Coordinates of C-alpha atoms and ligand atoms in Angstrom, one line a residue:
X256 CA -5.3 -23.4 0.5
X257 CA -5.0 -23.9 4.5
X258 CA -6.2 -20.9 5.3
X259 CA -9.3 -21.7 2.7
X260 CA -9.9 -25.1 4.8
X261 CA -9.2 -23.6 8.0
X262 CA -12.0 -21.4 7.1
X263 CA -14.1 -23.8 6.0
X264 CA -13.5 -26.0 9.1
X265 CA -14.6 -23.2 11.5
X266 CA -17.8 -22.3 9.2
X267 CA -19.6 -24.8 11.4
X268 CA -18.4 -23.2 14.7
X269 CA -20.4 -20.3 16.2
X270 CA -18.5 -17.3 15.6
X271 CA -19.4 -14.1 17.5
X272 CA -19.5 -10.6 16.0
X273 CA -15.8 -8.6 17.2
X274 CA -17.3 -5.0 18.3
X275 CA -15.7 -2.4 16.2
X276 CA -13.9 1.1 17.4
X277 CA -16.6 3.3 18.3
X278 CA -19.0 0.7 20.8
X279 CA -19.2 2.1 23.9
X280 CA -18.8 -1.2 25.4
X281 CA -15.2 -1.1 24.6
X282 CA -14.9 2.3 26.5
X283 CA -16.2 0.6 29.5
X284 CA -14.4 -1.1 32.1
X285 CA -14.7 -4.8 33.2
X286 CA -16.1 -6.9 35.9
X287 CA -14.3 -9.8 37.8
X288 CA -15.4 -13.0 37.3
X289 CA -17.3 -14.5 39.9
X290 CA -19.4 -17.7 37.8
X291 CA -17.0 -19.6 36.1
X292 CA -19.6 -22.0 34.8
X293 CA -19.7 -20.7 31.2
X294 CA -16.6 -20.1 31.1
X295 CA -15.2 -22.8 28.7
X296 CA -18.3 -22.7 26.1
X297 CA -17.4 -18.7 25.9
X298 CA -13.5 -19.4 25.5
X299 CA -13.9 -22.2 22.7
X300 CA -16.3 -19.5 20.6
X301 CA -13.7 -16.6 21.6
X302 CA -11.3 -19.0 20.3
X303 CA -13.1 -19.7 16.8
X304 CA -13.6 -16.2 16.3
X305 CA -10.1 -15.1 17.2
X306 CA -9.1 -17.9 14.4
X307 CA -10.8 -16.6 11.9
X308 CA -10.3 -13.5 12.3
X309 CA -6.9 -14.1 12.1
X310 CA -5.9 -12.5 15.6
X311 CA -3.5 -13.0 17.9
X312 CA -5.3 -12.6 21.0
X313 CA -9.2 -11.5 22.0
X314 CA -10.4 -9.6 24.7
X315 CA -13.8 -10.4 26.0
X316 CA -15.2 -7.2 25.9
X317 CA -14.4 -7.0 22.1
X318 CA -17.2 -9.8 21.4
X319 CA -19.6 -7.9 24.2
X320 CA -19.0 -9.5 27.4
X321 CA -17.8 -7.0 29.9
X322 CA -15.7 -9.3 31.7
X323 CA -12.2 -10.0 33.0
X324 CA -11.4 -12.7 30.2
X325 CA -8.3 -12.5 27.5
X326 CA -7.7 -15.4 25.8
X327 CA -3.9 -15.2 22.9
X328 CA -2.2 -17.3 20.5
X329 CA 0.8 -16.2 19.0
X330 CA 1.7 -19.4 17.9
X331 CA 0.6 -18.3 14.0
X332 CA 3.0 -16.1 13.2
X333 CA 5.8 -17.1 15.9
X334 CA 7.7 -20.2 16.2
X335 CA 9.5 -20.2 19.5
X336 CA 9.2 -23.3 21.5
X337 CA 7.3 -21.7 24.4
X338 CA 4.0 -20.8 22.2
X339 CA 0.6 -22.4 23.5
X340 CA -2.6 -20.6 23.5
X341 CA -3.2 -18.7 26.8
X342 CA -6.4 -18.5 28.7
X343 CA -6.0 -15.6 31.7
X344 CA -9.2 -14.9 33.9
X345 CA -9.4 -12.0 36.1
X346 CA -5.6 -11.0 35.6
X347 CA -3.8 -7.9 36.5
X348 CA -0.3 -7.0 35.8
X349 CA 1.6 -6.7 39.4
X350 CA 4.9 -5.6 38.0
X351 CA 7.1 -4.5 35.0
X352 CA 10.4 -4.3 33.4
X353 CA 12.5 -2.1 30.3
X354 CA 10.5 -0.8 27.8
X355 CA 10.3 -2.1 24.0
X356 CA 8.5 -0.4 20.9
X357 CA 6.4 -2.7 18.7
X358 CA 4.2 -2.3 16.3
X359 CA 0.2 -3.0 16.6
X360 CA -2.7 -3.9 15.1
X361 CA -6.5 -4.7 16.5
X362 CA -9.9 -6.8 15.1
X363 CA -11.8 -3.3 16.8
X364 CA -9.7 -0.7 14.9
X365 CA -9.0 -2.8 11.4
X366 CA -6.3 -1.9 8.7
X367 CA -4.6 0.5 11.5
X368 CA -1.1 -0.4 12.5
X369 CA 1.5 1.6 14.7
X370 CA 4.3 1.5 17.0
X371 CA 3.7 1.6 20.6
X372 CA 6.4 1.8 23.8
X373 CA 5.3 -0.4 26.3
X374 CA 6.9 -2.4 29.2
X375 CA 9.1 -5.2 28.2
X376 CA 8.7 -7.9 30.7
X377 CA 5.4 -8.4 32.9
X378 CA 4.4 -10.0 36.0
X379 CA 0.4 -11.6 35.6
X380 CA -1.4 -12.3 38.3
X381 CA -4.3 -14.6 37.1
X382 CA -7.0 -17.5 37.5
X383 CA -7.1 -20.3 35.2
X384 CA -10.5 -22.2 34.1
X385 CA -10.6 -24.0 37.3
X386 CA -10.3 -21.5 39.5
X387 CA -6.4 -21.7 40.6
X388 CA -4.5 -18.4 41.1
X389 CA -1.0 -18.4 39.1
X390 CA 1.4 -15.7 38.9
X391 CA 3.9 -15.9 35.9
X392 CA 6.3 -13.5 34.3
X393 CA 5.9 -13.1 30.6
X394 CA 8.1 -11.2 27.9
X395 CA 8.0 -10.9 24.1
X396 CA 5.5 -10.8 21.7
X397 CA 2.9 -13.0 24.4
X398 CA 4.0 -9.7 27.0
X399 CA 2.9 -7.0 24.2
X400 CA -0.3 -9.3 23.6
X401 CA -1.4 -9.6 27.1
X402 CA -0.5 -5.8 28.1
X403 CA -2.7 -4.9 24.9
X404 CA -5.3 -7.1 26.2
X405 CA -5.2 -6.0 29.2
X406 CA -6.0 -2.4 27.9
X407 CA -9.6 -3.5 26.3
X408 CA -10.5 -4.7 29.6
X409 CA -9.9 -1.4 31.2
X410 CA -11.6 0.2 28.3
X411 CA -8.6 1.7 26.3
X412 CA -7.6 0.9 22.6
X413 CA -3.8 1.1 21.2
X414 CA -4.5 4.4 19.3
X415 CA -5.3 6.0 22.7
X416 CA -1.2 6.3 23.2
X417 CA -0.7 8.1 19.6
X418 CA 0.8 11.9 19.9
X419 CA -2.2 14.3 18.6
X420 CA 0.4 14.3 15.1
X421 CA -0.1 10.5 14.8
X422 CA -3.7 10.5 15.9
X423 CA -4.8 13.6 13.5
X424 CA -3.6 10.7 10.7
X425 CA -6.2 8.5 11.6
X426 CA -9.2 10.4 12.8
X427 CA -11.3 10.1 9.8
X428 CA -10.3 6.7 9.5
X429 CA -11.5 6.2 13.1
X430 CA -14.6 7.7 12.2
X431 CA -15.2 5.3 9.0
X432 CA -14.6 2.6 11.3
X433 CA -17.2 3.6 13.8
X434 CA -19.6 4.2 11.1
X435 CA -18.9 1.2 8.5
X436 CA -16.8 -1.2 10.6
X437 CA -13.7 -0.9 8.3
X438 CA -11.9 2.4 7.0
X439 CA -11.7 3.7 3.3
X440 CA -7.9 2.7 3.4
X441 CA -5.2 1.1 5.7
X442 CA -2.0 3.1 7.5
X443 CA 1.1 1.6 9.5
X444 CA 1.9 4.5 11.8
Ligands
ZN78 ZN1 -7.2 -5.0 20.3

């Protein structure tokens, strides 16, 4: 099976723990990145992990570093022309457009899925590996990514914009998360 190889393959990598719903390093806001010298050996083990976890993008602070680093790769489960694998250092979001409803999921908060409204288009202002400052508009599926991304850093989680109805659904499974890393069972809100 490829995903079997895949697997396999990647066995040899170092793969990094994904901190679960519950850390308090995921409550906690980022720093900017001053020392990009480590910079590439932490995005190629981001990377792995995000692979074998089956992901579609990573936040730094979700394997414990508490820095301004998001890597995505949507390229898995979408086949437009314009998929690559992003790397953004020290982004923020400098301006938005419509509004879209999507449905999403997270590595910290497993086997819980819902819809969330968020801006449609987005305007990123970043750094790249090297150092160079880009601003570039994304939309889609790599928009929702980033903008969810983007949350972790500033130490918020999806379920965070569920009405009290929604979240009352999925507070013991929040809890079994925080306490065994997975819940009992899954829900798509
Ligand atoms: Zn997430």
């Amino acid at each position: 099976m490829t995903v079997k190889m895949k697997n396999q393959k990647i066995e040899a990598k170092e793969l990094l723990p994904i901190i679960k719903y519950g850390d308090p390093i995921l409550r906690k806001k980022v720093s900017n990145i001053v020392d990009f010298t480590h910079l590439p050996q932490m995005v190629t083990k981001m990377f792995n992990t995000m692979y074998e976890e089956s992901g579609i993008g990573l936040a730094a602070n979700q394997v414990g570093w508490s820095v301004n680093l998001l890597i995505l790769d949507t390229s898995t489960i979408e086949e437009e022309d314009n998929c690559e694998a992003y790397i953004f250092v020290n982004s923020k979001i400098t301006n938005t457009k419509g509004t879209v409803i999507l449905e999403e999921g997270c590595l910290s908060v497993p086997d819980i899925r819902a819809e969330i409204e968020r801006p449609a288009t987005i305007k990123l202002q970043y750094q790249d590996l090297d150092q160079n400052f880009h601003e570039r508009t994304f939309t889609g599926l790599v928009s929702r990514v980033i903008q969810h991304e983007l949350d972790h850093l500033q130490g918020k989680l999806f379920v965070d914009y569920l009405p009290p109805a929604k979240r009352f659904l999925i507070n013991k499974r929040l809890m079994e998360i925080s306490k065994y890393g997975r819940p009992s069972t899954g829900i798509i809100l």
